Amino acid sequence: MHPINWTEFSEIVVPELSSDRPTDFIPWDLKRREALGRISDLIQFARTTSEFYCNRFRNVPEALLGEQDLAAVPFSSSSDLQVEVPPRGLLTGDPTQSLVFTSGGSSGEPKIVYWTAEELWTNVAYHGKGYAMAGINPGSVVGTFGVPGYLTSEFTVYLGLMRTGSLIVPIGMNNDPERLLRYVTMFHVNTLLVMPSDLMPLLGYLDEKNLELDIPHLVYGGERLFSSTKEYLRKRLHVWRFNSTFQSIDVGTIGFQCEHCTEAQYHIHDTLQYIECVNEQGSWAADGEIGELVITNLHRRLLPVIRYKTGDLIRRLPESCPCGITNPRIELLGRRQEAIKLAGELFRLDDFGVPASRFTGLTGEFQITLEKDRAMDRLRITFEAAGATSRSIRSSQIIVDYLLESVPKLRDLVAARVMHPVVVDIVNREAMLRSPSSGKIIRVNDLRE
Ligand SMILES: [Zn+2]
């Protein structure tokens, strides 16, 4: 393996928290041209140093002269990371002064990724920017939960937070709500940086003991915040400001929110990531068309991320944002594989989750179980009850009716008796199947054989 000359690639702009705005005002066209140059260098570097990219980029021209040349560069995806575990063939040098992480993922085999220490520091700066843009500042007392795991990059959250000037309260485990509440009150935590589902044990405890807690600001990541969960948090913890950041350890930090971004909208950290929105045919999606987010990380060299298909479905938003920042904007619509085939028809998981998330007695979390019974599909949807309020829903039949009304294709299949009637259960979190490593609810439990 070749040694890496880091100085060659060290001219990346690391964002400053308060003074980074001027770089954000550089017109996107100029940034795009500069990014193309960087990608061109990256491809040259990768194919001369990594076995994998040497083969993959065999037919790619020496230099990318325009965007059309980029369109001819082959995609990569998580399966490339899984051919060999760990993915040594993708490395461009010896992994000295480096870190390994796994992005467990809610589906399939875990992936292993390598970062050099220097790459991670740069990424952390973008983390920090995202948190600062989300409103975390020296006045914030930030409580974070998080379950320790294997090969986890969780600590980079703290490193990013350290750039915001806030007081950081790393509470750690989320399964001892009594102790958790004690630290939240002891340090007057006013901001929580959490995955929404990690909050559920605490909320259950507050309900059970009839206790009140005020947390004005919630910054979340790692999963979607359903509108019913949001309503519930507003009511139960008196949260009035919600923000999120968009990051992944596979590709690095991706997006941040300005004050004009709604729930699933993000500006892209475009000095770090070059994004493309690609349709089913593998070409660029038209304006407003839904496509898959494809990322090239402009900074990482040890394990290059080049035209990597993230599996996230997005839509490009118009580039001008009222905030004035010219970083491209996207709306995140869900995961690509968040679709299931039922009685031969394709459904997006949102078809089932979103309509039913309107009911106030539910947290918005749901799980799909697919069964075969006498050769016919049965769809069972399990919704998580929101604390004590679950009593307000008297019958799961109301939800079934609502679903059938809002998803006509499903209603037709049931009416045509090509599948069994839909079954809805309302349960506590404990009754739902969860990933042993991340604690996240496993969205689809397909028992069909
Ligand atoms: Zn904006």
Coordinates of C-alpha atoms and ligand atoms in Angstrom, one line a residue:
M1 CA 0.0 0.0 0.0
H2 CA 1.1 3.5 -0.7
P3 CA 1.7 6.1 2.0
I4 CA -0.7 9.0 1.9
N5 CA 0.4 12.5 1.4
W6 CA -2.1 14.4 3.5
T7 CA -0.8 17.8 2.9
E8 CA -1.9 17.5 -0.7
F9 CA -5.5 17.4 0.4
S10 CA -5.5 19.6 3.5
E11 CA -6.8 22.8 1.9
I12 CA -10.4 22.0 2.7
V13 CA -12.3 24.8 4.3
V14 CA -13.2 23.9 7.9
P15 CA -16.2 25.8 8.9
E16 CA -16.1 28.3 11.8
L17 CA -19.2 28.6 13.9
S18 CA -20.0 32.2 13.6
S19 CA -17.9 33.4 10.7
D20 CA -18.6 30.7 8.2
R21 CA -21.5 32.4 6.6
P22 CA -19.4 34.3 4.1
T23 CA -18.2 31.0 2.5
D24 CA -21.9 30.0 2.4
F25 CA -22.6 33.0 0.1
I26 CA -20.3 31.8 -2.6
P27 CA -22.6 31.1 -5.6
W28 CA -23.2 27.4 -5.9
D29 CA -22.1 27.4 -9.6
L30 CA -18.6 28.4 -8.5
K31 CA -18.6 25.8 -5.7
R32 CA -19.8 23.2 -8.1
R33 CA -16.9 23.9 -10.4
E34 CA -14.4 23.7 -7.6
A35 CA -16.0 20.5 -6.3
L36 CA -15.7 18.9 -9.8
G37 CA -12.0 19.6 -9.7
R38 CA -11.7 18.0 -6.3
I39 CA -13.7 15.0 -7.4
S40 CA -11.4 14.6 -10.4
D41 CA -8.3 14.6 -8.2
L42 CA -10.0 12.2 -5.8
I43 CA -10.8 9.7 -8.6
Q44 CA -7.2 9.9 -9.8
F45 CA -5.9 9.4 -6.3
A46 CA -8.3 6.5 -5.6
R47 CA -7.6 4.5 -8.7
T48 CA -3.9 4.7 -8.3
T49 CA -3.9 3.7 -4.7
S50 CA -6.8 1.3 -4.1
E51 CA -7.3 -2.0 -5.6
F52 CA -11.0 -1.7 -5.7
Y53 CA -11.1 1.7 -7.4
C54 CA -8.4 0.7 -9.8
N55 CA -10.9 -1.8 -11.3
R56 CA -14.0 0.3 -10.8
F57 CA -12.6 3.4 -12.5
R58 CA -10.9 1.6 -15.3
N59 CA -12.9 3.4 -18.0
V60 CA -13.2 6.8 -16.3
P61 CA -11.4 9.6 -18.2
E62 CA -8.2 11.0 -16.6
A63 CA -9.9 14.3 -15.7
L64 CA -13.5 15.3 -15.3
L65 CA -14.0 18.3 -17.6
G66 CA -17.7 18.8 -17.0
E67 CA -20.7 17.4 -15.2
Q68 CA -21.4 15.0 -18.0
D69 CA -18.0 13.3 -17.3
L70 CA -19.2 12.9 -13.7
A71 CA -22.4 11.2 -14.8
A72 CA -20.2 8.5 -16.4
V73 CA -18.4 7.6 -13.1
P74 CA -19.8 4.4 -11.7
F75 CA -21.8 4.5 -8.5
S76 CA -20.8 2.8 -5.3
S77 CA -23.0 1.5 -2.5
S78 CA -23.1 -0.2 0.8
S79 CA -22.8 -3.6 -0.9
D80 CA -19.2 -2.6 -2.0
L81 CA -18.4 -2.1 1.7
Q82 CA -19.8 -5.6 2.5
V83 CA -17.9 -7.7 -0.1
E84 CA -15.0 -8.0 2.3
V85 CA -15.4 -7.2 6.0
P86 CA -13.4 -5.0 6.8
P87 CA -13.2 -3.5 3.3
R88 CA -9.4 -3.5 2.9
G89 CA -9.6 -3.5 -0.9
L90 CA -11.1 0.0 -0.8
L91 CA -8.4 1.5 1.3
T92 CA -6.0 3.8 -0.4
G93 CA -3.2 3.5 2.2
D94 CA -2.3 1.9 5.6
P95 CA -4.9 2.7 8.2
T96 CA -2.4 4.2 10.7
Q97 CA -3.7 7.0 12.9
S98 CA -7.2 6.0 12.0
L99 CA -10.4 4.8 13.5
V100 CA -12.9 2.1 12.5
F101 CA -16.6 2.4 13.0
T102 CA -19.6 0.3 12.2
S103 CA -22.8 1.8 11.0
G104 CA -25.0 -1.0 12.3
G105 CA -27.8 0.0 10.1
S106 CA -31.4 -1.1 10.8
S107 CA -31.2 -3.6 8.0
G108 CA -28.7 -6.2 6.8
E109 CA -25.0 -6.8 7.6
P110 CA -23.2 -4.1 9.5
K111 CA -20.8 -2.1 7.4
I112 CA -17.3 -1.2 8.6
V113 CA -15.8 2.2 7.7
Y114 CA -12.3 3.7 8.2
W115 CA -11.6 7.3 9.0
T116 CA -8.2 8.9 9.6
A117 CA -8.0 11.0 12.7
E118 CA -7.6 14.1 10.6
E119 CA -10.7 13.3 8.5
L120 CA -12.7 12.8 11.6
W121 CA -11.6 16.1 13.1
T122 CA -12.7 17.9 9.9
N123 CA -16.0 16.1 10.0
V124 CA -16.5 17.0 13.7
A125 CA -16.1 20.7 12.7
Y126 CA -19.1 20.2 10.4
H127 CA -21.0 18.4 13.2
G128 CA -20.4 21.5 15.4
K129 CA -21.6 23.8 12.7
G130 CA -24.8 21.8 12.3
Y131 CA -25.4 21.9 16.1
A132 CA -24.7 25.7 16.1
M133 CA -27.1 26.2 13.2
A134 CA -29.7 24.2 15.2
G135 CA -29.5 26.8 17.9
I136 CA -27.1 25.2 20.4
N137 CA -25.0 28.0 21.8
P138 CA -23.1 28.9 25.0
G139 CA -26.4 29.3 26.8
S140 CA -27.4 25.7 26.1
V141 CA -27.1 22.9 28.6
V142 CA -27.2 19.9 26.4
G143 CA -28.2 16.5 27.7
T144 CA -27.5 13.6 25.4
F145 CA -28.5 10.0 25.8
G146 CA -27.0 7.1 24.0
V147 CA -26.5 3.5 24.5
P148 CA -22.9 2.4 24.4
G149 CA -22.3 0.1 21.4
Y150 CA -19.5 -1.7 19.5
L151 CA -17.3 0.3 17.1
T152 CA -19.5 3.3 17.8
S153 CA -18.9 6.8 16.6
E154 CA -21.3 8.2 19.2
F155 CA -18.5 10.2 20.9
T156 CA -18.1 12.4 17.9
V157 CA -21.4 14.0 19.0
Y158 CA -19.6 15.3 22.1
L159 CA -16.6 16.5 20.0
G160 CA -19.0 18.4 17.7
L161 CA -20.9 19.9 20.7
M162 CA -17.6 21.1 22.2
R163 CA -17.4 23.6 19.3
T164 CA -20.7 25.2 20.3
G165 CA -19.6 26.6 23.7
S166 CA -22.5 24.8 25.4
L167 CA -22.4 22.9 28.7
I168 CA -22.4 19.2 27.8
V169 CA -24.1 16.7 30.0
P170 CA -23.4 13.2 28.7
I171 CA -26.1 11.3 30.5
G172 CA -25.4 8.1 28.7
M173 CA -27.8 5.2 29.3
N174 CA -31.5 5.8 28.7
N175 CA -32.9 2.8 30.6
D176 CA -32.7 4.2 34.1
P177 CA -35.3 7.0 33.9
E178 CA -35.0 7.9 37.6
R179 CA -31.3 8.6 37.4
L180 CA -31.7 10.3 34.0
L181 CA -34.3 12.7 35.4
R182 CA -32.0 13.4 38.4
Y183 CA -29.1 14.6 36.1
V184 CA -31.5 16.5 33.8
T185 CA -32.7 18.5 36.9
M186 CA -29.3 18.7 38.6
F187 CA -27.7 20.5 35.7
H188 CA -30.8 22.4 34.5
V189 CA -30.6 20.7 31.1
N190 CA -32.5 23.0 28.6
T191 CA -31.6 21.1 25.4
L192 CA -31.8 17.5 24.6
L193 CA -29.7 16.0 21.7
V194 CA -31.3 12.6 21.2
M195 CA -32.9 10.1 19.0
P196 CA -36.6 10.6 19.7
S197 CA -37.3 7.0 20.5
D198 CA -34.6 7.1 23.3
L199 CA -36.9 9.5 25.1
M200 CA -39.7 7.1 25.5
P201 CA -38.6 5.4 28.7
L202 CA -38.3 8.8 30.4
L203 CA -41.7 9.9 29.2
G204 CA -43.2 6.7 30.4
Y205 CA -41.6 7.3 33.8
L206 CA -42.9 10.9 34.0
D207 CA -46.4 9.7 33.2
E208 CA -46.2 6.9 35.7
K209 CA -45.0 9.3 38.5
N210 CA -47.1 12.1 37.4
L211 CA -44.1 14.4 37.1
E212 CA -43.6 17.5 35.0
L213 CA -40.4 18.4 33.1
D214 CA -39.6 21.4 30.9
I215 CA -37.1 21.0 28.0
P216 CA -37.5 23.9 25.7
H217 CA -35.2 22.7 22.9
L218 CA -34.9 19.4 21.2
V219 CA -32.3 18.6 18.6
Y220 CA -32.7 15.1 17.1
G221 CA -31.1 12.9 14.6
G222 CA -30.8 9.2 13.7
E223 CA -34.4 8.8 12.9
R224 CA -37.5 10.6 11.7
L225 CA -39.6 12.6 14.1
F226 CA -43.2 11.8 13.3
S227 CA -45.7 14.6 13.7
S228 CA -47.6 12.8 16.5
T229 CA -44.3 12.3 18.4
K230 CA -43.6 15.9 18.0
E231 CA -47.0 16.9 19.3
Y232 CA -46.6 14.5 22.3
L233 CA -43.1 16.0 23.1
R234 CA -44.5 19.5 22.8
K235 CA -47.3 18.6 25.3
R236 CA -45.3 16.4 27.7
L237 CA -41.9 18.2 27.8
H238 CA -43.1 21.6 26.7
V239 CA -40.5 21.6 23.8
W240 CA -41.1 24.7 21.7
R241 CA -38.1 24.4 19.4
F242 CA -37.3 21.4 17.3
N243 CA -34.2 21.0 15.1
S244 CA -32.3 18.3 13.6
T245 CA -29.0 17.5 11.8
F246 CA -28.4 15.0 9.0
Q247 CA -25.3 12.9 9.5
S248 CA -24.1 9.4 8.8
I249 CA -20.9 7.7 9.7
D250 CA -20.7 6.0 6.3
V251 CA -20.4 9.2 4.3
G252 CA -19.9 11.9 7.0
T253 CA -21.9 14.9 8.1
I254 CA -24.4 15.8 5.4
G255 CA -26.8 18.6 6.3
F256 CA -27.8 21.3 8.7
Q257 CA -31.0 23.3 9.2
C258 CA -31.4 27.0 9.0
E259 CA -34.4 28.8 10.7
H260 CA -36.4 28.3 7.5
C261 CA -36.0 24.6 7.2
T262 CA -39.0 22.5 8.1
E263 CA -38.7 19.1 9.7
A264 CA -37.1 17.1 6.9
Q265 CA -35.4 19.9 5.1
Y266 CA -31.6 20.5 5.1
H267 CA -28.9 22.6 3.6
I268 CA -26.0 20.6 2.5
H269 CA -22.5 21.1 3.9
D270 CA -21.3 21.6 0.4
T271 CA -17.6 22.3 1.1
L272 CA -17.6 18.7 2.5
Q273 CA -20.1 16.8 0.4
Y274 CA -21.0 16.9 -3.3
I275 CA -24.6 15.7 -3.7
E276 CA -26.5 14.3 -6.6
C277 CA -30.2 13.3 -6.8
V278 CA -30.4 10.3 -9.0
N279 CA -33.5 8.6 -10.4
E280 CA -34.3 4.9 -11.0
Q281 CA -32.5 5.0 -14.3
G282 CA -29.3 6.3 -12.8
S283 CA -29.5 9.7 -14.3
W284 CA -30.1 13.1 -12.6
A285 CA -33.6 13.6 -11.3
A286 CA -35.4 16.6 -12.8
D287 CA -36.2 19.5 -10.5
G288 CA -38.7 18.5 -7.9
E289 CA -38.5 14.8 -8.9
I290 CA -37.8 12.3 -6.1
G291 CA -34.5 10.5 -6.4
E292 CA -31.8 8.8 -4.3
L293 CA -29.2 10.9 -2.5
V294 CA -25.8 10.1 -4.0
I295 CA -22.8 11.5 -2.1
T296 CA -19.2 12.2 -2.9
N297 CA -17.2 13.2 0.2
L298 CA -14.7 15.9 -1.0
H299 CA -12.4 15.3 2.0
R300 CA -12.0 11.7 2.8
R301 CA -9.1 9.8 1.2
L302 CA -8.4 6.7 3.3
L303 CA -11.7 5.1 2.4
P304 CA -13.0 7.3 -0.4
V305 CA -16.7 7.9 -0.8
I306 CA -17.3 8.5 -4.4
R307 CA -20.8 8.6 -5.9
Y308 CA -22.1 6.6 -3.0
K309 CA -25.7 5.6 -3.1
T310 CA -27.0 6.4 0.4
G311 CA -30.4 4.7 0.1
D312 CA -32.0 8.0 1.2
L313 CA -34.8 9.4 -1.0
I314 CA -34.7 13.1 -1.4
R315 CA -36.1 15.9 -3.5
R316 CA -33.9 18.9 -4.4
L317 CA -35.5 22.2 -3.2
P318 CA -35.1 25.5 -5.1
E319 CA -31.6 26.9 -4.3
S320 CA -32.6 30.3 -3.0
C321 CA -33.5 30.1 0.7
P322 CA -34.9 33.1 2.6
C323 CA -31.9 32.7 5.0
G324 CA -29.5 33.8 2.2
I325 CA -27.3 30.8 2.5
T326 CA -26.6 29.4 -1.0
N327 CA -25.8 25.8 0.1
P328 CA -28.1 23.5 -1.9
R329 CA -31.2 22.4 -0.1
I330 CA -32.9 19.0 0.0
E331 CA -36.0 17.5 1.5
L332 CA -35.4 14.0 3.0
L333 CA -38.3 11.7 2.3
G334 CA -37.3 8.4 3.8
R335 CA -35.2 5.4 3.1
R336 CA -35.2 3.8 -0.4
Q337 CA -35.7 0.3 1.0
E338 CA -38.6 1.6 3.0
A339 CA -41.0 -0.1 0.6
I340 CA -42.6 -3.5 0.9
K341 CA -44.4 -5.7 -1.6
L342 CA -47.8 -6.8 -0.4
A343 CA -50.0 -9.1 -2.5
G344 CA -47.7 -8.2 -5.4
E345 CA -48.2 -4.4 -5.0
L346 CA -45.5 -2.0 -3.9
F347 CA -46.2 0.2 -0.8
R348 CA -44.0 2.8 0.8
L349 CA -43.8 2.4 4.6
D350 CA -45.0 6.0 5.0
D351 CA -48.3 4.9 3.5
F352 CA -48.9 3.0 6.8
G353 CA -47.0 5.2 9.3
V354 CA -48.0 8.7 8.4
P355 CA -51.8 8.5 8.2
A356 CA -52.0 6.6 11.5
S357 CA -49.5 8.9 13.2
R358 CA -52.3 11.5 13.2
F359 CA -53.9 9.8 16.2
T360 CA -52.9 11.6 19.4
G361 CA -52.7 8.5 21.5
L362 CA -49.8 7.1 19.5
T363 CA -46.1 8.1 19.5
G364 CA -45.8 7.7 15.7
E365 CA -43.6 4.7 16.0
F366 CA -44.8 1.7 14.2
Q367 CA -43.8 -1.8 13.1
I368 CA -44.9 -3.8 10.1
T369 CA -45.2 -7.5 10.4
L370 CA -45.9 -9.5 7.3
E371 CA -47.2 -13.0 7.5
K372 CA -48.4 -15.6 5.1
D373 CA -51.5 -17.5 6.0
R374 CA -53.0 -20.0 3.6
A375 CA -50.8 -18.5 0.9
M376 CA -52.2 -15.1 1.4
D377 CA -50.4 -12.0 2.8
R378 CA -51.4 -10.5 6.1
L379 CA -50.3 -7.1 7.1
R380 CA -50.1 -6.4 10.8
I381 CA -49.2 -2.9 11.9
T382 CA -48.2 -2.4 15.5
F383 CA -48.3 1.2 16.8
E384 CA -46.6 2.4 20.0
A385 CA -49.0 3.9 22.6
A386 CA -48.0 7.3 23.9
G387 CA -47.8 6.8 27.6
A388 CA -51.1 7.1 29.5
T389 CA -52.9 8.8 26.7
S390 CA -53.3 5.5 24.9
R391 CA -56.6 5.1 26.6
S392 CA -58.0 7.7 24.3
I393 CA -58.0 5.3 21.5
R394 CA -60.9 2.9 22.1
S395 CA -60.5 0.7 19.2
S396 CA -57.8 -0.2 16.7
Q397 CA -60.6 -0.6 14.2
I398 CA -60.7 3.2 13.9
I399 CA -57.1 3.2 12.7
V400 CA -57.8 0.3 10.3
D401 CA -60.6 2.3 8.8
Y402 CA -58.5 5.4 8.6
L403 CA -55.7 3.5 6.9
L404 CA -58.0 1.9 4.3
E405 CA -59.5 5.2 3.5
S406 CA -56.1 7.0 3.1
V407 CA -54.4 4.1 1.2
P408 CA -57.0 3.2 -1.5
K409 CA -54.7 0.6 -3.1
L410 CA -54.6 -1.3 0.2
R411 CA -58.4 -1.1 0.6
D412 CA -58.8 -2.5 -3.0
L413 CA -56.5 -5.5 -2.2
V414 CA -58.4 -6.3 1.0
A415 CA -61.8 -5.9 -0.8
A416 CA -60.6 -8.1 -3.6
R417 CA -59.6 -10.7 -1.0
V418 CA -56.1 -11.0 -2.4
M419 CA -54.8 -10.4 1.1
H420 CA -56.2 -10.9 4.6
P421 CA -57.8 -8.0 6.4
V422 CA -55.3 -5.5 8.0
V423 CA -54.7 -6.1 11.7
V424 CA -53.7 -3.1 13.9
D425 CA -52.3 -3.5 17.5
I426 CA -51.5 -0.8 19.9
V427 CA -48.8 -1.8 22.4
N428 CA -46.1 -0.4 24.6
R429 CA -42.5 -0.1 23.3
E430 CA -41.5 -3.3 25.2
A431 CA -43.8 -5.3 23.0
M432 CA -42.1 -4.2 19.8
L433 CA -39.2 -6.0 18.1
R434 CA -36.0 -3.9 18.4
S435 CA -32.5 -4.1 17.2
P436 CA -30.3 -5.4 20.0
S437 CA -27.4 -3.1 18.9
S438 CA -29.1 0.2 18.3
G439 CA -32.3 -0.2 20.3
K440 CA -34.2 1.1 17.2
I441 CA -37.5 -0.4 16.4
I442 CA -37.1 -2.8 13.5
R443 CA -39.5 -1.4 11.0
V444 CA -40.3 -4.4 9.0
N445 CA -40.6 -7.9 10.3
D446 CA -41.2 -10.1 7.3
L447 CA -42.2 -13.6 8.4
R448 CA -43.4 -14.7 5.0
E449 CA -41.7 -17.8 3.7
Ligands
ZN1 ZN -31.8 28.4 4.7

